[in-house]
Amino acid sequence: MIGELINGMFKDVGRAIIDKEADVIQHLAEDQVRAGASVLDVNTGPYSKNPKDDMKWLIESIQKVVDVSLALDSTKPDVIEEGLKLVKKRAIINSTNADEAKMEAIFGLAKKYNAQVIALAMDKSGVPNNSQKRLELAATIVAKAIDFGIGPEDLFLDPIVLPVNVAQAQGREVLESIREFRLLSDPAPNTTIGLSNVSQGTKHRSLVNRTFLVMAVANGLTSAILDPLDKDLVDAMIAAELILNKNIYCDSFLDAYRKR
Amino acid sequence: MIGELINGMFKDVGRAIIDKEADVIQHLAEDQVRAGASVLDVNTGPYSKNPKDDMKWLIESIQKVVDVSLALDSTKPDVIEEGLKLVKKRAIINSTNADEAKMEAIFGLAKKYNAQVIALAMDKSGVPNNSQKRLELAATIVAKAIDFGIGPEDLFLDPIVLPVNVAQAQGREVLESIREFRLLSDPAPNTTIGLSNVSQGTKHRSLVNRTFLVMAVANGLTSAILDPLDKDLVDAMIAAELILNKNIYCDSFLDAYRKR
């Protein structure tokens, strides 16, 4: 569970970043970790005027209250590097894609700072419209990472989830990609998805999110960027992992998972 | 959606069968069809003293109020045949397994009365403990059906769901079987599961049921015997089919599905 809530695109968070209200950020960090997130995504958002300073402030604020890994979420390598200098635990860079120049920059940083990497199965020509093309891009990414001495176990391959209301045929392709990515190498690369995107603009967002997550877990998904405060979503994820025998059944399996 | 509620093992239904209270049965039939069931399972239950007469009475009662296919659920071929003589729509026999004598009896009835067949991937030695053995039994069943002139499209292969609290490792095997059964022939055989069994004896039954159903749909499941009155379960199933692009997205996709 990579918690998605510390992102400047959310109004409250964007305002807290501008006004430097650390307690808003810290509550979100604590709430997400309490709900089971083992990684927190950190994104200064589209309105940040000084993303390097804001990233620094966010990380310092978060690390005062929780002790988890951070996923440094930015399109700008210098913002990510600012974060990499500060993190106390091993970080995840969010993200590279399959573009040569992007991979050079991001894998270079990952190697220098011993970070893991989320890698999107897309390139300059955009998001593929089938699983075959996604697999080709994922293979390119895995090969390039190995060139940099970064093993598949430190990659999180993301097939890119699209909103079901505008790209309905892509759901099946993404699910297939999750299954296929795991077969790319031994050890298998990790996989992840930006879950909430599947329900963007739809009604019944929570239902669509948790249904997609369970289908993805059934296909072998190993992590997801999601809202850990959506209790129904986390319940569904826990039940899916139980069914796959990843945790031993007990009557209080929901509580037991959360207390780990 | 094969509605599971008309089964004498449920106390109210068992009593209604003994007391010949047709309205109890008819309400269950109407409620399940209204909730979206396209087939109703009919089982006289373990306490019926005259299962042939009771099957006849159940079918006559049900067919007075709804116009759907019935799944005639009995271990006794003569009880099934009594039902086959009465059904107005094409029936499903529930069930055969992979035993030679059982297949001879059930496929013979299916051919004579033009019925479809639910077939369990088990034999005299019991329920297999891995997907490989399930696949072997399923292949035996498909071959035998073809000998009787029954095509795979008229079979519902059931990998046999076991309770997660006593056979936790079997969940993954069953999900794999669902995927593999579909590849046994062209046209593909249908698949089905007795869903509620997965949560037998567990807490959070509805959560476990709907999570398993969504995972099974992700693996290609084409039907399930379930409780159509569990609204959260049916919502999850509708959302899963939406994600697989089986129905076109609209904001009111839940209502739209139910109004079909």
Coordinates of C-alpha atoms in Angstrom, one line a residue:
Chain A
M1 CA 0.0 0.0 0.0
I2 CA 1.5 3.2 -1.2
G3 CA -0.5 6.1 0.3
E4 CA -1.5 8.6 -2.3
L5 CA -2.9 11.4 -0.2
I6 CA 0.1 13.7 0.2
N7 CA -0.3 15.3 -3.2
G8 CA -0.5 19.0 -3.9
M9 CA -3.3 18.4 -6.5
F10 CA -5.7 17.8 -3.6
K11 CA -7.0 21.2 -2.5
D12 CA -6.3 20.9 1.2
V13 CA -2.8 19.6 0.6
G14 CA -2.0 22.3 -2.0
R15 CA -3.1 25.0 0.5
A16 CA -1.1 23.4 3.3
I17 CA 2.0 23.4 1.1
I18 CA 1.6 27.1 0.3
D19 CA 0.8 28.1 3.9
K20 CA 3.4 25.6 5.3
E21 CA 0.9 24.0 7.6
A22 CA 2.9 21.0 8.7
D23 CA 0.2 19.6 10.9
V24 CA -2.1 19.0 7.9
I25 CA 0.6 17.0 6.2
Q26 CA 1.6 15.2 9.3
H27 CA -2.0 14.1 10.1
L28 CA -2.3 12.7 6.6
A29 CA 1.0 10.8 7.0
E30 CA 0.0 9.4 10.4
D31 CA -3.5 8.4 9.2
Q32 CA -2.2 6.6 6.1
V33 CA 0.5 4.7 8.1
R34 CA -2.1 3.8 10.7
A35 CA -4.3 2.4 8.0
G36 CA -1.6 0.1 6.8
A37 CA 0.4 2.1 4.2
S38 CA 4.1 1.0 4.1
V39 CA 5.1 3.7 1.7
L40 CA 3.8 7.3 1.3
D41 CA 3.8 9.0 -2.1
V42 CA 5.0 12.7 -1.9
N43 CA 4.0 15.0 -4.7
T44 CA 4.2 18.8 -4.5
G45 CA 1.4 19.1 -7.0
P46 CA 0.9 21.2 -10.1
Y47 CA 0.6 24.6 -8.3
S48 CA 3.9 24.5 -6.4
K49 CA 6.1 27.5 -7.3
N50 CA 9.2 26.1 -5.7
P51 CA 8.9 22.4 -6.0
K52 CA 12.4 21.7 -4.7
D53 CA 11.8 23.7 -1.5
D54 CA 8.3 22.3 -1.2
M55 CA 9.5 18.7 -1.6
K56 CA 12.2 19.3 1.0
W57 CA 9.6 20.8 3.4
L58 CA 7.2 17.9 2.9
I59 CA 9.8 15.3 3.5
E60 CA 11.1 17.0 6.7
S61 CA 7.5 17.4 8.0
I62 CA 6.6 13.8 7.2
Q63 CA 9.8 12.3 8.7
K64 CA 9.1 14.0 12.0
V65 CA 6.1 11.9 12.6
V66 CA 6.4 8.6 10.7
D67 CA 9.1 6.1 9.8
V68 CA 8.2 4.7 6.4
S69 CA 9.6 4.8 2.9
L70 CA 8.7 7.6 0.7
A71 CA 7.8 7.6 -3.0
L72 CA 9.2 10.8 -4.5
D73 CA 6.7 11.7 -7.1
S74 CA 7.8 14.3 -9.6
T75 CA 8.4 14.7 -13.3
K76 CA 11.6 16.8 -12.5
P77 CA 14.8 14.9 -11.7
D78 CA 16.2 17.8 -9.7
V79 CA 13.1 17.8 -7.4
I80 CA 13.5 14.0 -6.9
E81 CA 17.2 14.4 -6.2
E82 CA 16.5 17.0 -3.5
G83 CA 14.2 14.4 -1.9
L84 CA 16.8 11.6 -2.3
K85 CA 19.3 13.6 -0.3
L86 CA 16.9 13.9 2.7
V87 CA 15.1 10.5 3.0
K88 CA 15.9 8.4 6.1
K89 CA 14.7 5.2 4.6
R90 CA 15.3 3.7 1.2
A91 CA 13.1 5.7 -1.3
I92 CA 11.1 4.9 -4.4
I93 CA 11.4 7.3 -7.4
N94 CA 8.1 7.9 -9.0
S95 CA 8.7 7.7 -11.9
T96 CA 10.6 6.9 -15.1
N97 CA 9.0 5.7 -18.3
A98 CA 10.6 3.8 -21.2
D99 CA 12.1 6.9 -22.9
E100 CA 15.9 6.5 -23.2
A101 CA 16.8 10.0 -21.8
K102 CA 14.3 9.7 -18.9
M103 CA 15.7 6.2 -18.0
E104 CA 19.3 7.5 -18.1
A105 CA 18.4 10.3 -15.7
I106 CA 16.2 8.4 -13.3
F107 CA 18.2 5.1 -13.2
G108 CA 21.3 7.2 -12.7
L109 CA 19.8 8.8 -9.6
A110 CA 18.4 5.5 -8.4
K111 CA 21.9 4.0 -8.6
K112 CA 23.6 7.0 -6.9
Y113 CA 21.1 7.1 -4.0
N114 CA 20.3 3.3 -3.8
A115 CA 16.6 4.0 -4.6
Q116 CA 13.9 1.8 -6.1
V117 CA 12.0 2.9 -9.2
I118 CA 8.4 3.0 -10.4
A119 CA 8.6 2.7 -14.2
L120 CA 5.6 3.5 -16.4
A121 CA 5.1 1.2 -19.5
M122 CA 4.8 4.2 -21.9
D123 CA 7.1 6.3 -24.0
K124 CA 7.1 9.5 -26.0
S125 CA 4.3 8.2 -28.2
G126 CA 2.0 7.9 -25.2
V127 CA 0.2 5.1 -23.3
P128 CA 0.0 1.9 -25.4
N129 CA -3.5 0.6 -26.2
N130 CA -2.7 -3.1 -25.8
S131 CA -0.8 -5.4 -23.4
Q132 CA 1.6 -6.5 -26.1
K133 CA 3.1 -3.0 -26.5
R134 CA 3.1 -2.5 -22.8
L135 CA 5.1 -5.7 -22.4
E136 CA 7.6 -4.6 -25.0
L137 CA 8.2 -1.3 -23.1
A138 CA 8.4 -3.1 -19.8
A139 CA 11.1 -5.4 -21.2
T140 CA 13.0 -2.4 -22.4
I141 CA 12.8 -0.9 -18.9
V142 CA 14.0 -4.1 -17.2
A143 CA 16.9 -4.4 -19.6
K144 CA 17.9 -0.8 -19.1
A145 CA 17.7 -1.1 -15.3
I146 CA 20.0 -4.1 -15.4
D147 CA 22.5 -2.1 -17.4
F148 CA 22.6 0.3 -14.5
G149 CA 23.0 -2.5 -12.0
I150 CA 19.4 -2.2 -10.8
G151 CA 17.8 -5.6 -10.3
P152 CA 14.1 -6.3 -11.2
E153 CA 13.3 -6.7 -7.5
D154 CA 13.9 -2.9 -7.2
L155 CA 11.6 -2.0 -10.1
F156 CA 7.8 -1.4 -9.8
L157 CA 6.4 -1.8 -13.3
D158 CA 3.2 0.2 -13.9
P159 CA 1.0 -0.7 -16.9
I160 CA -0.9 2.6 -16.5
V161 CA -4.5 2.3 -15.5
L162 CA -6.9 4.5 -17.5
P163 CA -10.4 5.7 -16.5
V164 CA -13.0 3.1 -17.2
N165 CA -15.4 5.7 -18.5
V166 CA -13.1 6.9 -21.3
A167 CA -10.9 3.9 -22.1
Q168 CA -13.0 0.9 -21.1
A169 CA -11.2 -1.6 -23.3
Q170 CA -8.0 -0.9 -21.5
G171 CA -9.0 -2.5 -18.2
R172 CA -8.5 -6.0 -19.6
E173 CA -5.2 -5.1 -21.2
V174 CA -3.9 -3.6 -18.0
L175 CA -4.9 -6.7 -16.0
E176 CA -3.2 -8.9 -18.6
S177 CA -0.1 -6.7 -18.4
I178 CA 0.1 -7.2 -14.6
R179 CA 0.2 -10.9 -15.1
E180 CA 2.7 -10.8 -18.0
F181 CA 5.1 -8.3 -16.3
R182 CA 5.7 -10.8 -13.5
L183 CA 7.1 -13.3 -16.0
L184 CA 9.7 -10.9 -17.5
S185 CA 12.5 -11.9 -15.2
D186 CA 13.6 -14.0 -12.3
P187 CA 13.4 -12.6 -9.7
A188 CA 10.2 -11.1 -10.9
P189 CA 9.8 -7.3 -11.1
N190 CA 7.3 -5.7 -8.7
T191 CA 4.2 -4.2 -10.2
T192 CA 2.2 -1.2 -9.2
I193 CA -0.8 0.8 -10.4
G194 CA -2.1 4.3 -9.8
L195 CA -5.4 2.8 -8.8
S196 CA -7.7 5.8 -8.4
N197 CA -7.2 6.7 -12.0
V198 CA -9.5 3.8 -13.0
S199 CA -12.5 5.6 -11.4
Q200 CA -11.7 9.2 -12.5
G201 CA -14.9 10.9 -13.5
T202 CA -17.1 7.9 -12.7
K203 CA -19.9 7.5 -10.2
H204 CA -19.4 4.8 -7.6
R205 CA -15.7 5.6 -7.4
S206 CA -15.0 3.5 -4.3
L207 CA -16.7 0.4 -5.8
V208 CA -14.8 0.7 -9.1
N209 CA -11.5 1.2 -7.3
R210 CA -11.9 -1.8 -5.0
T211 CA -13.2 -4.0 -7.7
F212 CA -10.3 -3.2 -10.0
L213 CA -7.8 -3.6 -7.1
V214 CA -9.1 -7.1 -6.3
M215 CA -8.9 -8.1 -10.0
A216 CA -5.4 -6.8 -10.2
V217 CA -4.4 -8.7 -7.0
A218 CA -5.9 -11.8 -8.6
N219 CA -3.5 -11.2 -11.5
G220 CA -0.5 -11.0 -9.3
L221 CA -0.2 -7.2 -8.5
T222 CA 2.3 -6.7 -5.7
S223 CA 1.7 -3.0 -4.8
A224 CA -0.6 -0.1 -5.5
I225 CA -0.8 3.6 -5.1
L226 CA -4.1 4.2 -3.4
D227 CA -6.2 5.8 -0.7
P228 CA -5.4 3.8 2.5
L229 CA -8.3 5.7 4.3
D230 CA -10.9 4.1 2.1
K231 CA -11.8 1.3 4.5
D232 CA -13.9 -0.7 2.1
L233 CA -10.9 -0.7 -0.3
V234 CA -8.4 -1.9 2.2
D235 CA -10.9 -4.6 3.5
A236 CA -11.2 -5.9 -0.1
M237 CA -7.4 -5.9 -0.5
I238 CA -6.9 -7.8 2.7
A239 CA -9.6 -10.3 1.7
A240 CA -8.0 -10.8 -1.7
E241 CA -4.6 -11.5 -0.1
L242 CA -6.2 -13.9 2.3
I243 CA -7.8 -15.8 -0.6
L244 CA -4.4 -16.0 -2.2
N245 CA -3.1 -17.5 1.0
K246 CA -0.6 -14.6 1.7
N247 CA -1.8 -14.3 5.3
I248 CA -3.1 -17.1 7.4
Y249 CA -6.9 -17.2 8.0
C250 CA -8.2 -16.3 11.4
D251 CA -11.7 -15.0 12.3
S252 CA -10.3 -11.5 12.9
F253 CA -8.3 -11.4 9.7
L254 CA -9.1 -7.8 9.0
D255 CA -8.0 -6.5 12.4
A256 CA -5.0 -8.9 12.4
Y257 CA -3.7 -7.5 9.2
R258 CA -4.1 -3.9 10.3
K259 CA -2.3 -4.6 13.6
R260 CA 0.8 -6.0 11.9
Chain B
M1 CA -26.2 -15.4 -11.8
I2 CA -27.7 -18.7 -10.7
G3 CA -29.8 -18.0 -7.6
E4 CA -29.0 -20.4 -4.7
L5 CA -31.8 -19.6 -2.3
I6 CA -34.4 -22.2 -3.2
N7 CA -32.7 -25.0 -1.3
G8 CA -34.2 -27.1 1.4
M9 CA -31.1 -26.9 3.5
F10 CA -32.1 -23.3 4.4
K11 CA -34.5 -23.6 7.4
D12 CA -37.4 -21.5 6.0
V13 CA -37.3 -23.2 2.6
G14 CA -37.1 -26.7 4.2
R15 CA -40.2 -25.8 6.3
A16 CA -42.0 -24.4 3.3
I17 CA -41.4 -27.6 1.4
I18 CA -42.8 -29.7 4.2
D19 CA -45.8 -27.5 4.7
K20 CA -46.3 -26.8 1.0
E21 CA -46.2 -23.1 1.5
A22 CA -45.9 -22.1 -2.2
D23 CA -45.8 -18.3 -1.5
V24 CA -42.5 -18.6 0.5
I25 CA -40.9 -20.3 -2.6
Q26 CA -42.6 -17.9 -5.0
H27 CA -41.3 -14.9 -3.2
L28 CA -37.8 -16.2 -3.2
A29 CA -38.1 -16.9 -6.9
E30 CA -39.4 -13.4 -7.7
D31 CA -36.9 -11.7 -5.5
Q32 CA -34.0 -13.5 -7.1
V33 CA -35.1 -12.9 -10.6
R34 CA -35.7 -9.2 -9.8
A35 CA -32.2 -9.0 -8.5
G36 CA -30.8 -10.3 -11.8
A37 CA -30.7 -14.1 -11.5
S38 CA -31.2 -15.6 -15.0
V39 CA -31.3 -19.2 -13.6
L40 CA -32.7 -20.5 -10.3
D41 CA -31.2 -23.5 -8.5
V42 CA -33.8 -25.8 -7.1
N43 CA -32.8 -28.3 -4.4
T44 CA -35.3 -30.1 -2.2
G45 CA -32.6 -30.3 0.6
P46 CA -31.4 -33.0 2.9
Y47 CA -34.7 -33.4 4.9
S48 CA -37.1 -34.1 2.0
K49 CA -38.8 -37.4 2.4
N50 CA -40.2 -37.5 -1.1
P51 CA -37.6 -35.6 -3.2
K52 CA -39.4 -36.5 -6.5
D53 CA -42.7 -35.1 -5.3
D54 CA -41.0 -32.2 -3.7
M55 CA -39.0 -31.3 -6.8
K56 CA -42.2 -31.5 -8.8
W57 CA -44.0 -29.2 -6.4
L58 CA -41.1 -26.7 -6.3
I59 CA -40.9 -26.5 -10.1
E60 CA -44.6 -26.0 -10.5
S61 CA -44.7 -23.4 -7.8
I62 CA -41.8 -21.5 -9.3
Q63 CA -43.0 -21.6 -12.9
K64 CA -46.3 -20.0 -11.9
V65 CA -44.5 -16.8 -11.1
V66 CA -41.2 -16.5 -13.0
D67 CA -40.0 -17.5 -16.5
V68 CA -36.4 -18.4 -16.1
S69 CA -34.2 -21.5 -16.5
L70 CA -33.9 -23.9 -13.6
A71 CA -30.9 -25.7 -12.3
L72 CA -32.1 -29.0 -11.0
D73 CA -29.9 -29.7 -8.1
S74 CA -29.9 -33.3 -6.8
T75 CA -27.6 -36.2 -6.4
K76 CA -30.4 -38.5 -7.6
P77 CA -30.9 -39.0 -11.3
D78 CA -34.6 -40.0 -10.9
V79 CA -35.3 -36.7 -9.0
I80 CA -33.6 -34.8 -11.8
E81 CA -35.6 -36.6 -14.4
E82 CA -38.8 -35.8 -12.7
G83 CA -37.8 -32.1 -12.9
L84 CA -36.7 -32.4 -16.6
K85 CA -40.2 -33.6 -17.5
L86 CA -41.7 -30.4 -16.1
V87 CA -39.4 -27.5 -17.0
K88 CA -40.8 -25.0 -19.5
K89 CA -37.3 -23.6 -20.4
R90 CA -34.1 -25.4 -21.1
A91 CA -32.8 -26.7 -17.8
I92 CA -29.4 -27.2 -16.3
I93 CA -28.6 -30.4 -14.4
N94 CA -26.7 -29.8 -11.2
S95 CA -24.6 -32.0 -11.3
T96 CA -22.4 -34.7 -12.6
N97 CA -18.8 -35.3 -11.6
A98 CA -16.0 -37.1 -13.5
D99 CA -17.1 -40.7 -12.4
E100 CA -17.8 -42.8 -15.4
A101 CA -21.2 -44.2 -14.1
K102 CA -22.3 -40.8 -13.0
M103 CA -21.5 -39.2 -16.3
E104 CA -23.3 -42.0 -18.2
A105 CA -26.4 -41.4 -16.2
I106 CA -26.4 -37.6 -16.2
F107 CA -25.2 -37.0 -19.8
G108 CA -27.8 -39.6 -20.9
L109 CA -30.5 -37.5 -19.2
A110 CA -29.1 -34.3 -20.6
K111 CA -29.2 -35.6 -24.2
K112 CA -32.7 -37.0 -23.8
Y113 CA -34.1 -33.8 -22.4
N114 CA -31.8 -31.3 -24.2
A115 CA -30.4 -30.0 -20.9
Q116 CA -27.2 -28.3 -20.0
V117 CA -25.0 -29.8 -17.3
I118 CA -22.9 -28.5 -14.3
A119 CA -20.0 -30.8 -13.9
L120 CA -17.8 -31.0 -10.8
A121 CA -14.0 -31.5 -11.3
M122 CA -13.9 -34.3 -8.8
D123 CA -14.3 -38.1 -8.8
K124 CA -14.7 -41.0 -6.3
S125 CA -11.4 -40.1 -4.7
G126 CA -12.7 -36.7 -3.7
V127 CA -11.9 -33.1 -4.5
P128 CA -8.4 -32.7 -6.0
N129 CA -5.9 -30.5 -4.1
N130 CA -4.3 -28.9 -7.1
S131 CA -5.3 -27.3 -10.4
Q132 CA -3.5 -29.9 -12.5
K133 CA -5.7 -32.7 -11.3
R134 CA -8.8 -30.6 -11.6
L135 CA -7.8 -29.9 -15.2
E136 CA -7.4 -33.6 -16.0
L137 CA -10.8 -34.4 -14.6
A138 CA -12.3 -31.5 -16.5
A139 CA -10.8 -32.8 -19.7
T140 CA -12.3 -36.2 -19.0
I141 CA -15.7 -34.6 -18.6
V142 CA -15.5 -32.5 -21.8
A143 CA -14.4 -35.6 -23.8
K144 CA -17.2 -37.7 -22.3
A145 CA -19.8 -35.0 -23.0
I146 CA -18.7 -34.8 -26.6
D147 CA -19.2 -38.6 -26.9
F148 CA -22.8 -38.0 -25.9
G149 CA -23.1 -35.2 -28.5
I150 CA -23.1 -32.5 -25.8
G151 CA -20.9 -29.6 -26.8
P152 CA -18.7 -27.7 -24.4
E153 CA -20.9 -24.7 -24.6
D154 CA -23.6 -26.7 -22.8
L155 CA -21.2 -27.6 -20.0
F156 CA -20.6 -25.6 -16.8
L157 CA -17.3 -26.8 -15.4
D158 CA -17.0 -26.3 -11.6
P159 CA -13.6 -26.5 -10.0
I160 CA -15.1 -26.8 -6.5
V161 CA -14.6 -23.9 -4.2
L162 CA -13.6 -24.9 -0.6
P163 CA -13.9 -22.8 2.6
V164 CA -11.0 -20.5 3.0
N165 CA -10.8 -21.2 6.7
V166 CA -10.1 -24.9 6.2
A167 CA -8.5 -25.2 2.8
Q168 CA -6.8 -21.8 2.3
A169 CA -4.3 -23.0 -0.2
Q170 CA -7.1 -24.2 -2.6
G171 CA -8.3 -20.6 -3.4
R172 CA -5.4 -20.0 -5.7
E173 CA -5.8 -23.5 -7.3
V174 CA -9.4 -22.9 -8.0
L175 CA -8.8 -19.5 -9.6
E176 CA -6.1 -21.0 -11.8
S177 CA -8.5 -23.8 -12.8
I178 CA -11.1 -21.3 -13.9
R179 CA -8.6 -19.8 -16.2
E180 CA -7.4 -23.2 -17.5
F181 CA -10.8 -24.7 -18.0
R182 CA -11.7 -22.0 -20.6
L183 CA -8.8 -23.2 -22.7
L184 CA -9.9 -26.8 -22.8
S185 CA -11.9 -26.5 -26.0
D186 CA -13.1 -24.2 -28.7
P187 CA -15.9 -23.2 -28.2
A188 CA -14.8 -22.8 -24.5
P189 CA -16.8 -24.6 -21.8
N190 CA -18.7 -22.4 -19.4
T191 CA -17.5 -22.3 -15.8
T192 CA -19.3 -22.0 -12.6
I193 CA -18.7 -22.1 -8.8
G194 CA -20.8 -22.6 -5.7
L195 CA -19.6 -19.3 -4.4
S196 CA -20.9 -19.3 -0.8
N197 CA -18.9 -22.3 0.1
V198 CA -15.7 -20.2 0.1
S199 CA -16.9 -18.3 3.2
Q200 CA -18.5 -21.2 5.0
G201 CA -17.8 -20.9 8.7
T202 CA -15.9 -17.6 8.3
K203 CA -16.6 -14.2 9.7
H204 CA -17.1 -11.4 7.1
R205 CA -18.9 -13.8 4.8
S206 CA -20.2 -11.2 2.4
L207 CA -16.8 -9.6 2.0
V208 CA -15.1 -13.0 1.4
N209 CA -17.8 -14.0 -1.1
R210 CA -17.7 -10.8 -3.2
T211 CA -13.9 -10.7 -3.1
F212 CA -13.6 -14.3 -4.4
L213 CA -16.3 -13.7 -7.0
V214 CA -14.4 -10.6 -8.4
M215 CA -11.1 -12.6 -8.5
A216 CA -12.9 -15.4 -10.3
V217 CA -14.5 -13.1 -12.8
A218 CA -11.0 -11.6 -13.4
N219 CA -9.9 -15.2 -14.2
G220 CA -12.7 -15.6 -16.8
L221 CA -15.6 -17.1 -14.7
T222 CA -18.8 -17.2 -16.8
S223 CA -21.4 -18.0 -14.1
A224 CA -21.8 -18.5 -10.4
I225 CA -24.3 -20.1 -8.0
L226 CA -24.8 -17.3 -5.4
D227 CA -27.1 -15.2 -3.3
P228 CA -28.6 -12.6 -5.7
L229 CA -30.1 -10.7 -2.8
D230 CA -26.6 -9.8 -1.4
K231 CA -26.6 -6.3 -3.0
D232 CA -22.9 -5.7 -2.3
L233 CA -22.1 -9.0 -4.0
V234 CA -24.1 -8.2 -7.1
D235 CA -22.7 -4.6 -7.2
A236 CA -19.1 -6.1 -7.2
M237 CA -20.0 -8.5 -9.9
I238 CA -21.5 -5.8 -12.1
A239 CA -18.4 -3.6 -11.6
A240 CA -16.1 -6.5 -12.5
E241 CA -17.9 -7.1 -15.7
L242 CA -17.8 -3.4 -16.4
I243 CA -14.1 -3.4 -16.0
L244 CA -13.8 -6.3 -18.4
N245 CA -15.8 -4.3 -20.9
K246 CA -18.7 -6.7 -21.0
N247 CA -21.2 -3.8 -20.6
I248 CA -20.8 -0.3 -21.8
Y249 CA -20.0 2.3 -19.1
C250 CA -22.6 4.8 -18.1
D251 CA -22.8 6.7 -14.9
S252 CA -25.8 4.6 -13.8
F253 CA -24.2 1.3 -14.7
L254 CA -25.5 -0.5 -11.6
D255 CA -29.1 0.4 -12.3
A256 CA -28.7 -0.1 -16.0
Y257 CA -27.5 -3.7 -15.4
R258 CA -30.3 -4.5 -13.1
K259 CA -33.0 -3.1 -15.5
R260 CA -31.9 -5.3 -18.4

